[in-house]
PDB file of C-alpha atoms and ligand atoms in Angstrom:
ATOM      1  CA  UNK A   1       4.174 -21.442  12.825  1.00 94.00           C
ATOM      2  CA  UNK A   2       4.312 -18.062  11.121  1.00 98.00           C
ATOM      3  CA  UNK A   3       6.600 -15.371  12.523  1.00 98.00           C
ATOM      4  CA  UNK A   4       6.809 -11.599  12.371  1.00 98.00           C
ATOM      5  CA  UNK A   5       9.378  -8.888  12.963  1.00 99.00           C
ATOM      6  CA  UNK A   6       9.061  -5.178  13.651  1.00 99.00           C
ATOM      7  CA  UNK A   7      12.239  -3.272  12.736  1.00 99.00           C
ATOM      8  CA  UNK A   8      12.564   0.325  13.844  1.00 99.00           C
ATOM      9  CA  UNK A   9      14.960   3.228  14.084  1.00 98.00           C
ATOM     10  CA  UNK A  10      14.390   5.668  16.937  1.00 98.00           C
ATOM     11  CA  UNK A  11      16.572   8.414  18.374  1.00 98.00           C
ATOM     12  CA  UNK A  12      14.313   9.872  21.059  1.00 98.00           C
ATOM     13  CA  UNK A  13      11.999   6.905  21.715  1.00 98.00           C
ATOM     14  CA  UNK A  14       8.748   7.825  19.929  1.00 98.00           C
ATOM     15  CA  UNK A  15       9.094   5.335  17.078  1.00 98.00           C
ATOM     16  CA  UNK A  16      10.390   2.708  19.491  1.00 98.00           C
ATOM     17  CA  UNK A  17       7.217   3.071  21.553  1.00 98.00           C
ATOM     18  CA  UNK A  18       5.103   2.650  18.410  1.00 99.00           C
ATOM     19  CA  UNK A  19       7.166  -0.414  17.448  1.00 99.00           C
ATOM     20  CA  UNK A  20       6.543  -2.022  20.823  1.00 98.00           C
ATOM     21  CA  UNK A  21       2.806  -1.356  20.536  1.00 98.00           C
ATOM     22  CA  UNK A  22       2.595  -2.851  17.031  1.00 99.00           C
ATOM     23  CA  UNK A  23       4.703  -5.889  17.963  1.00 99.00           C
ATOM     24  CA  UNK A  24       2.760  -6.356  21.219  1.00 98.00           C
ATOM     25  CA  UNK A  25      -0.533  -6.491  19.323  1.00 98.00           C
ATOM     26  CA  UNK A  26       0.911  -8.930  16.770  1.00 98.00           C
ATOM     27  CA  UNK A  27       1.981 -11.224  19.604  1.00 98.00           C
ATOM     28  CA  UNK A  28      -1.388 -10.889  21.355  1.00 98.00           C
ATOM     29  CA  UNK A  29      -3.090 -11.845  18.108  1.00 98.00           C
ATOM     30  CA  UNK A  30      -1.046 -15.073  18.090  1.00 98.00           C
ATOM     31  CA  UNK A  31       1.770 -14.236  15.659  1.00 98.00           C
ATOM     32  CA  UNK A  32       5.159 -14.730  17.330  1.00 98.00           C
ATOM     33  CA  UNK A  33       6.821 -11.378  16.672  1.00 99.00           C
ATOM     34  CA  UNK A  34      10.198  -9.913  17.535  1.00 98.00           C
ATOM     35  CA  UNK A  35      10.775  -6.193  17.924  1.00 99.00           C
ATOM     36  CA  UNK A  36      14.301  -5.067  17.006  1.00 99.00           C
ATOM     37  CA  UNK A  37      16.224  -1.864  16.521  1.00 99.00           C
ATOM     38  CA  UNK A  38      17.524  -1.637  12.961  1.00 98.00           C
ATOM     39  CA  UNK A  39      21.143  -1.774  14.144  1.00 98.00           C
ATOM     40  CA  UNK A  40      20.480  -5.343  15.346  1.00 98.00           C
ATOM     41  CA  UNK A  41      19.106  -6.524  11.995  1.00 98.00           C
ATOM     42  CA  UNK A  42      20.751  -7.504   8.718  1.00 98.00           C
ATOM     43  CA  UNK A  43      18.818  -7.836   5.489  1.00 97.00           C
ATOM     44  CA  UNK A  44      19.366 -11.612   5.366  1.00 97.00           C
ATOM     45  CA  UNK A  45      17.596 -11.939   8.758  1.00 98.00           C
ATOM     46  CA  UNK A  46      14.361 -10.771   7.120  1.00 98.00           C
ATOM     47  CA  UNK A  47      14.180 -14.010   5.119  1.00 98.00           C
ATOM     48  CA  UNK A  48      13.194 -15.814   8.348  1.00 98.00           C
ATOM     49  CA  UNK A  49       9.922 -13.918   8.863  1.00 98.00           C
ATOM     50  CA  UNK A  50       6.492 -14.043   7.234  1.00 98.00           C
ATOM     51  CA  UNK A  51       5.556 -10.489   8.254  1.00 99.00           C
ATOM     52  CA  UNK A  52       7.989  -7.556   8.130  1.00 99.00           C
ATOM     53  CA  UNK A  53       6.983  -4.190   9.603  1.00 99.00           C
ATOM     54  CA  UNK A  54       9.212  -1.113   9.406  1.00 99.00           C
ATOM     55  CA  UNK A  55       9.024   1.952  11.668  1.00 99.00           C
ATOM     56  CA  UNK A  56      10.912   5.215  11.236  1.00 98.00           C
ATOM     57  CA  UNK A  57      10.863   8.768  12.460  1.00 98.00           C
ATOM     58  CA  UNK A  58      10.028  11.231   9.703  1.00 98.00           C
ATOM     59  CA  UNK A  59      13.269  12.835   8.537  1.00 98.00           C
ATOM     60  CA  UNK A  60      12.675  15.493   5.882  1.00 98.00           C
ATOM     61  CA  UNK A  61       9.496  13.652   4.891  1.00 98.00           C
ATOM     62  CA  UNK A  62      11.369  10.392   4.409  1.00 98.00           C
ATOM     63  CA  UNK A  63      12.584   7.381   6.363  1.00 98.00           C
ATOM     64  CA  UNK A  64      15.766   7.730   8.427  1.00 98.00           C
ATOM     65  CA  UNK A  65      19.055   6.668   6.842  1.00 98.00           C
ATOM     66  CA  UNK A  66      19.592   3.429   8.807  1.00 98.00           C
ATOM     67  CA  UNK A  67      16.290   2.005   7.531  1.00 98.00           C
ATOM     68  CA  UNK A  68      17.118   3.020   3.971  1.00 98.00           C
ATOM     69  CA  UNK A  69      20.448   1.240   4.376  1.00 98.00           C
ATOM     70  CA  UNK A  70      18.660  -1.935   5.456  1.00 98.00           C
ATOM     71  CA  UNK A  71      16.329  -1.672   2.470  1.00 98.00           C
ATOM     72  CA  UNK A  72      19.256  -1.145   0.115  1.00 98.00           C
ATOM     73  CA  UNK A  73      20.963  -4.254   1.531  1.00 97.00           C
ATOM     74  CA  UNK A  74      17.829  -6.219   0.592  1.00 96.00           C
ATOM     75  CA  UNK A  75      18.954  -6.112  -3.042  1.00 97.00           C
ATOM     76  CA  UNK A  76      21.241  -9.067  -2.289  1.00 96.00           C
ATOM     77  CA  UNK A  77      18.081 -11.121  -1.687  1.00 95.00           C
ATOM     78  CA  UNK A  78      15.916  -9.523  -4.352  1.00 96.00           C
ATOM     79  CA  UNK A  79      12.833 -11.644  -5.025  1.00 97.00           C
ATOM     80  CA  UNK A  80      13.251 -13.730  -1.861  1.00 98.00           C
ATOM     81  CA  UNK A  81      10.813 -11.661   0.218  1.00 98.00           C
ATOM     82  CA  UNK A  82       8.088 -12.039  -2.412  1.00 98.00           C
ATOM     83  CA  UNK A  83       4.658 -12.802  -0.935  1.00 98.00           C
ATOM     84  CA  UNK A  84       5.420 -11.912   2.679  1.00 98.00           C
ATOM     85  CA  UNK A  85       3.185  -9.444   4.534  1.00 99.00           C
ATOM     86  CA  UNK A  86       4.489  -5.897   5.072  1.00 98.00           C
ATOM     87  CA  UNK A  87       3.617  -2.751   6.964  1.00 99.00           C
ATOM     88  CA  UNK A  88       5.071   0.578   8.079  1.00 99.00           C
ATOM     89  CA  UNK A  89       4.570   3.389  10.592  1.00 99.00           C
ATOM     90  CA  UNK A  90       6.168   6.729  11.393  1.00 98.00           C
ATOM     91  CA  UNK A  91       6.517   9.400  14.046  1.00 98.00           C
ATOM     92  CA  UNK A  92       6.957  13.076  13.095  1.00 98.00           C
ATOM     93  CA  UNK A  93       7.072  16.374  14.984  1.00 98.00           C
ATOM     94  CA  UNK A  94       4.319  18.211  13.095  1.00 97.00           C
ATOM     95  CA  UNK A  95       0.953  17.681  11.446  1.00 96.00           C
ATOM     96  CA  UNK A  96       1.713  18.045   7.743  1.00 97.00           C
ATOM     97  CA  UNK A  97       5.340  17.249   8.573  1.00 98.00           C
ATOM     98  CA  UNK A  98       5.557  14.354   6.141  1.00 98.00           C
ATOM     99  CA  UNK A  99       4.762  11.283   8.206  1.00 98.00           C
ATOM    100  CA  UNK A 100       2.469   9.785   5.542  1.00 98.00           C
ATOM    101  CA  UNK A 101       5.079  10.306   2.809  1.00 98.00           C
ATOM    102  CA  UNK A 102       7.533   8.543   5.117  1.00 98.00           C
ATOM    103  CA  UNK A 103       5.184   5.589   5.556  1.00 98.00           C
ATOM    104  CA  UNK A 104       4.569   5.503   1.792  1.00 98.00           C
ATOM    105  CA  UNK A 105       8.313   5.534   1.094  1.00 98.00           C
ATOM    106  CA  UNK A 106       8.794   2.427   3.209  1.00 98.00           C
ATOM    107  CA  UNK A 107       5.717   0.744   1.710  1.00 98.00           C
ATOM    108  CA  UNK A 108       6.931   1.512  -1.829  1.00 98.00           C
ATOM    109  CA  UNK A 109      10.203  -0.279  -1.102  1.00 98.00           C
ATOM    110  CA  UNK A 110       8.369  -3.240   0.445  1.00 98.00           C
ATOM    111  CA  UNK A 111       6.050  -3.431  -2.587  1.00 98.00           C
ATOM    112  CA  UNK A 112       9.084  -3.539  -4.894  1.00 98.00           C
ATOM    113  CA  UNK A 113      10.401  -6.421  -2.786  1.00 98.00           C
ATOM    114  CA  UNK A 114       7.074  -8.214  -3.391  1.00 98.00           C
ATOM    115  CA  UNK A 115       5.439  -7.822   0.001  1.00 98.00           C
ATOM    116  CA  UNK A 116       1.670  -7.750   0.450  1.00 98.00           C
ATOM    117  CA  UNK A 117       0.371  -4.531   2.061  1.00 98.00           C
ATOM    118  CA  UNK A 118      -3.063  -4.431   3.693  1.00 98.00           C
ATOM    119  CA  UNK A 119      -4.576  -0.930   3.652  1.00 98.00           C
ATOM    120  CA  UNK A 120      -7.080   0.144   6.279  1.00 98.00           C
ATOM    121  CA  UNK A 121     -10.412   1.738   5.341  1.00 98.00           C
ATOM    122  CA  UNK A 122     -11.224   2.755   8.938  1.00 97.00           C
ATOM    123  CA  UNK A 123      -7.910   3.291  10.732  1.00 98.00           C
ATOM    124  CA  UNK A 124      -4.788   5.180   9.616  1.00 98.00           C
ATOM    125  CA  UNK A 125      -5.004   4.214   5.947  1.00 98.00           C
ATOM    126  CA  UNK A 126      -1.352   3.616   5.076  1.00 98.00           C
ATOM    127  CA  UNK A 127       0.032   2.804   8.525  1.00 98.00           C
ATOM    128  CA  UNK A 128       0.021   4.373  11.996  1.00 98.00           C
ATOM    129  CA  UNK A 129       1.324   7.930  12.198  1.00 98.00           C
ATOM    130  CA  UNK A 130       2.143   9.876  15.340  1.00 98.00           C
ATOM    131  CA  UNK A 131       2.982  13.460  16.234  1.00 98.00           C
ATOM    132  CA  UNK A 132       5.632  13.222  18.937  1.00 96.00           C
ATOM    133  CA  UNK A 133       4.912  10.803  21.802  1.00 97.00           C
ATOM    134  CA  UNK A 134       2.168   8.320  20.939  1.00 98.00           C
ATOM    135  CA  UNK A 135      -1.132   9.516  22.436  1.00 98.00           C
ATOM    136  CA  UNK A 136      -4.230   7.366  23.011  1.00 98.00           C
ATOM    137  CA  UNK A 137      -5.289   7.663  19.355  1.00 98.00           C
ATOM    138  CA  UNK A 138      -1.890   6.518  18.127  1.00 98.00           C
ATOM    139  CA  UNK A 139      -1.753   3.678  20.645  1.00 98.00           C
ATOM    140  CA  UNK A 140      -5.088   2.391  19.300  1.00 98.00           C
ATOM    141  CA  UNK A 141      -3.874   2.697  15.702  1.00 98.00           C
ATOM    142  CA  UNK A 142      -0.667   0.797  16.449  1.00 99.00           C
ATOM    143  CA  UNK A 143      -2.603  -1.990  18.159  1.00 98.00           C
ATOM    144  CA  UNK A 144      -5.145  -2.112  15.335  1.00 98.00           C
ATOM    145  CA  UNK A 145      -2.419  -2.310  12.685  1.00 98.00           C
ATOM    146  CA  UNK A 146      -0.554  -5.006  14.592  1.00 98.00           C
ATOM    147  CA  UNK A 147      -3.715  -7.100  14.900  1.00 98.00           C
ATOM    148  CA  UNK A 148      -4.574  -6.738  11.214  1.00 98.00           C
ATOM    149  CA  UNK A 149      -1.051  -7.672  10.084  1.00 98.00           C
ATOM    150  CA  UNK A 150      -1.059 -10.704  12.371  1.00 98.00           C
ATOM    151  CA  UNK A 151      -4.500 -11.811  11.172  1.00 98.00           C
ATOM    152  CA  UNK A 152      -3.511 -11.593   7.509  1.00 98.00           C
ATOM    153  CA  UNK A 153      -0.163 -13.315   8.097  1.00 98.00           C
ATOM    154  CA  UNK A 154      -1.786 -16.201   9.959  1.00 98.00           C
ATOM    155  CA  UNK A 155      -4.402 -16.549   7.224  1.00 98.00           C
ATOM    156  CA  UNK A 156      -1.682 -16.792   4.566  1.00 98.00           C
ATOM    157  CA  UNK A 157       0.984 -18.818   6.362  1.00 98.00           C
ATOM    158  CA  UNK A 158      -0.674 -21.079   8.946  1.00 95.00           C
TER     159      UNK A 158
HETATM  160  C1  LIG B 201      17.140  14.959  10.954  1.00 85.91           C
HETATM  161  C2  LIG B 201      15.716  15.166  11.387  1.00 85.91           C
HETATM  162  C3  LIG B 201      14.750  15.468  10.436  1.00 85.91           C
HETATM  163  C4  LIG B 201      13.426  15.631  10.814  1.00 85.91           C
HETATM  164  N1  LIG B 201      12.510  15.916   9.845  1.00 85.91           N
HETATM  165  C5  LIG B 201      11.211  16.083  10.200  1.00 85.91           C
HETATM  166  C6  LIG B 201      10.236  16.399   9.199  1.00 85.91           C
HETATM  167  O1  LIG B 201      10.513  16.502   8.013  1.00 85.91           O
HETATM  168  N2  LIG B 201       8.949  16.562   9.621  1.00 85.91           N
HETATM  169  C7  LIG B 201       8.582  16.439  10.933  1.00 85.91           C
HETATM  170  O2  LIG B 201       7.395  16.605  11.243  1.00 85.91           O
HETATM  171  N3  LIG B 201       9.491  16.105  11.890  1.00 85.91           N
HETATM  172  C8  LIG B 201      10.786  15.938  11.550  1.00 85.91           C
HETATM  173  N4  LIG B 201      11.702  15.595  12.510  1.00 85.91           N
HETATM  174  C9  LIG B 201      11.252  15.291  13.877  1.00 85.91           C
HETATM  175  C10 LIG B 201      11.111  13.767  14.151  1.00 85.91           C
HETATM  176  O3  LIG B 201      10.478  13.104  13.086  1.00 85.91           O
HETATM  177  C11 LIG B 201      10.278  13.547  15.421  1.00 85.91           C
HETATM  178  O4  LIG B 201      10.879  14.210  16.502  1.00 85.91           O
HETATM  179  C12 LIG B 201      10.091  12.071  15.741  1.00 85.91           C
HETATM  180  O5  LIG B 201       9.058  11.936  16.708  1.00 85.91           O
HETATM  181  C13 LIG B 201      11.362  11.453  16.316  1.00 85.91           C
HETATM  182  O6  LIG B 201      11.159  10.077  16.478  1.00 85.91           O
HETATM  183  P1  LIG B 201      12.023   9.214  17.522  1.00 85.91           P
HETATM  184  O7  LIG B 201      11.649   9.675  18.911  1.00 85.91           O
HETATM  185  O8  LIG B 201      11.617   7.807  17.277  1.00 85.91           O
HETATM  186  O9  LIG B 201      13.467   9.455  17.222  1.00 85.91           O
HETATM  187  C14 LIG B 201      13.043  15.463  12.162  1.00 85.91           C
HETATM  188  C15 LIG B 201      14.017  15.152  13.131  1.00 85.91           C
HETATM  189  C16 LIG B 201      15.343  15.011  12.746  1.00 85.91           C
HETATM  190  C17 LIG B 201      16.377  14.662  13.795  1.00 85.91           C
END
């Protein structure tokens, strides 16, 4: 059976809430998915999953340091994540505060590692973005993204 993981960094809980919503929807869609804080994950652990989703607060328009550290550790396994399904989401404080550049930064790294990224023509195009605490719109986007990632992963790996 295919498996997924959502890895997040969160200081004040907003990104964690998004992570739980994305992972919850992946599980509901039938893809066994774990949801872990980045401090509980090493790069080699990622080899075990078919779908890898990263979530970060927006820090100066970029991902937070702990997630970048995880990504940099992935170099030891370069090429081994090729063909897995990826995704990313971010929480910021302000509209125009850089949450989409943060999502894109994570997606760029996942693309370099060979992951497959499914865009969304109707929902948040690159990945769910939130301003502060997830509101109803964000909750729907997180659930939608989780479902779509699970559907694609199951199609490819089951
Ligand atoms: C070091 C630092 C840098 C930040 N940079 C930005 C930023 O560039 N744009 C923005 O909108 N919010 C910025 N924020 C606010 C956080 O992205 C925002 O509060 C987010 O919801 C926190 O997520 P969390 O609750 O998961 O920790 C920054 C916060 C910190 C601590």
